[in-house]
Amino acid sequence: MIIRLVAGDWCTSADRWLGLTGAQHLPEYKAQFRNGARLLYVLADGVECGAVLVRIDVRANGADGVIVAAGCRLPGVDLVAHVLPALESLFLGVDAVRVHTSRPGLVAKLKKSGYEQAEVVMVKKVTSCIYH
């Protein structure tokens, strides 16, 4: 199987694929896309089977490639094993590749691919905010 990642514009296809991560996240993903994140469509043997949103975060001492969101589906195929190496190869000149996830199964697959836990992020919703 030949996996290709093709840069593209946001369309209903991106909504469908990235919506697999939870439709409630789509407004955030679209905002990141408008602010410079790149949208890549995943093609397996020329057939679209997913989409990935990526960005680069510049730090004082370097840069991280960030896989913001990924939604892919191809029955019978471990797309993490096939897509992750292709994604990593696109992040030229970065010090690390970072993935944020709350999925235990994905954490296990990422660990097998050489990733390690860097932090735990806790979130608390608040009702008052000066930015709204």
Coordinates of C-alpha atoms in Angstrom, one line a residue:
M1 CA 0.0 0.0 0.0
I2 CA 1.3 3.5 -0.9
I3 CA 0.4 6.2 1.6
R4 CA 0.5 9.8 0.4
L5 CA -0.1 13.0 2.3
V6 CA -1.5 15.8 0.1
A7 CA -1.9 19.4 1.3
G8 CA -5.3 20.8 0.7
D9 CA -7.9 23.4 1.6
W10 CA -10.6 22.9 4.2
C11 CA -13.8 21.4 2.8
T12 CA -16.5 19.0 3.8
S13 CA -14.0 16.2 3.5
A14 CA -11.9 17.7 6.3
D15 CA -15.1 18.1 8.4
R16 CA -15.9 14.4 7.9
W17 CA -12.4 13.1 8.7
L18 CA -11.4 15.4 11.6
G19 CA -15.0 15.1 12.9
L20 CA -14.1 11.5 13.8
T21 CA -12.2 13.0 16.7
G22 CA -15.3 14.7 18.0
A23 CA -17.4 17.2 16.1
Q24 CA -17.1 19.6 19.1
H25 CA -13.5 20.1 18.2
L26 CA -14.0 21.2 14.6
P27 CA -14.3 25.0 15.3
E28 CA -10.9 24.9 17.1
Y29 CA -9.3 22.9 14.2
K30 CA -10.7 25.4 11.6
A31 CA -9.4 28.3 13.7
Q32 CA -5.9 26.7 13.7
F33 CA -6.1 26.1 10.0
R34 CA -7.0 29.8 9.4
N35 CA -4.0 30.7 11.5
G36 CA -1.5 28.7 9.6
A37 CA -1.8 25.0 10.5
R38 CA -1.6 22.8 7.4
L39 CA -4.3 20.3 6.4
L40 CA -3.1 17.1 4.8
Y41 CA -5.4 14.6 3.2
V42 CA -4.3 10.9 3.6
L43 CA -4.5 8.8 0.4
A44 CA -4.0 5.1 0.4
D45 CA -3.3 3.8 -3.1
G46 CA -4.9 7.0 -4.4
V47 CA -8.1 6.7 -2.3
E48 CA -8.8 9.3 0.3
C49 CA -9.0 7.7 3.7
G50 CA -8.4 10.5 6.2
A51 CA -7.1 13.9 7.1
V52 CA -4.5 15.3 9.4
L53 CA -4.0 18.8 10.8
V54 CA -0.4 19.8 11.6
R55 CA 1.5 22.8 12.7
I56 CA 5.0 23.8 13.9
D57 CA 5.4 25.5 17.3
V58 CA 8.6 27.6 17.6
R59 CA 10.2 27.7 21.0
A60 CA 13.1 29.7 22.4
N61 CA 15.5 26.8 21.7
G62 CA 14.0 25.1 18.7
A63 CA 10.8 23.9 17.2
D64 CA 8.2 21.1 17.7
G65 CA 6.1 19.5 14.9
V66 CA 2.6 19.1 16.3
I67 CA 0.0 16.6 15.1
V68 CA -3.1 18.6 16.1
A69 CA -5.7 16.2 14.9
A70 CA -6.0 13.1 12.7
G71 CA -9.0 11.2 11.5
C72 CA -8.5 8.2 9.3
R73 CA -10.3 5.0 8.5
L74 CA -9.3 2.1 6.3
P75 CA -10.8 -1.2 7.4
G76 CA -8.2 -3.8 8.3
V77 CA -5.2 -1.4 8.2
D78 CA -3.3 0.1 11.1
L79 CA -3.1 3.6 9.9
V80 CA -1.0 4.8 12.8
A81 CA 1.7 2.4 11.6
H82 CA 1.4 3.6 8.0
V83 CA 0.6 7.3 8.3
L84 CA 2.8 8.3 11.3
P85 CA 6.2 7.7 9.6
A86 CA 5.0 9.7 6.6
L87 CA 3.9 12.6 8.9
E88 CA 7.2 12.5 10.8
S89 CA 9.2 12.8 7.6
L90 CA 7.4 16.1 6.8
F91 CA 8.6 17.8 9.9
L92 CA 12.1 18.9 8.7
G93 CA 14.2 20.9 11.0
V94 CA 12.2 20.3 14.2
D95 CA 13.6 18.9 17.5
A96 CA 10.6 16.7 18.3
V97 CA 7.1 15.7 17.1
R98 CA 4.3 16.1 19.6
V99 CA 0.9 14.5 19.7
H100 CA -1.9 15.5 22.1
T101 CA -4.4 12.7 22.8
S102 CA -6.8 11.3 25.4
R103 CA -7.0 7.9 23.7
P104 CA -5.2 5.2 25.7
G105 CA -5.0 2.9 22.6
L106 CA -3.2 5.7 20.6
V107 CA -0.9 6.3 23.5
A108 CA 0.2 2.6 23.5
K109 CA 0.8 2.7 19.7
L110 CA 2.8 6.0 20.0
K111 CA 4.9 4.5 22.7
K112 CA 5.7 1.5 20.4
S113 CA 6.8 4.1 17.8
G114 CA 9.3 5.8 20.2
Y115 CA 7.1 8.5 21.8
E116 CA 7.2 9.1 25.5
Q117 CA 4.8 10.9 27.8
A118 CA 6.0 14.5 28.3
E119 CA 3.2 15.9 30.4
V120 CA -0.3 15.5 31.7
V121 CA -2.7 18.4 30.9
M122 CA -5.6 19.1 33.2
V123 CA -8.5 21.3 32.2
K124 CA -11.2 23.0 34.2
K125 CA -14.0 24.9 32.6
V126 CA -14.7 28.4 34.0
T127 CA -17.8 30.5 33.5
S128 CA -16.3 34.0 33.4
C129 CA -13.6 35.1 31.0
I130 CA -12.6 38.5 29.8
Y131 CA -11.8 37.2 26.3
H132 CA -15.4 36.4 25.3

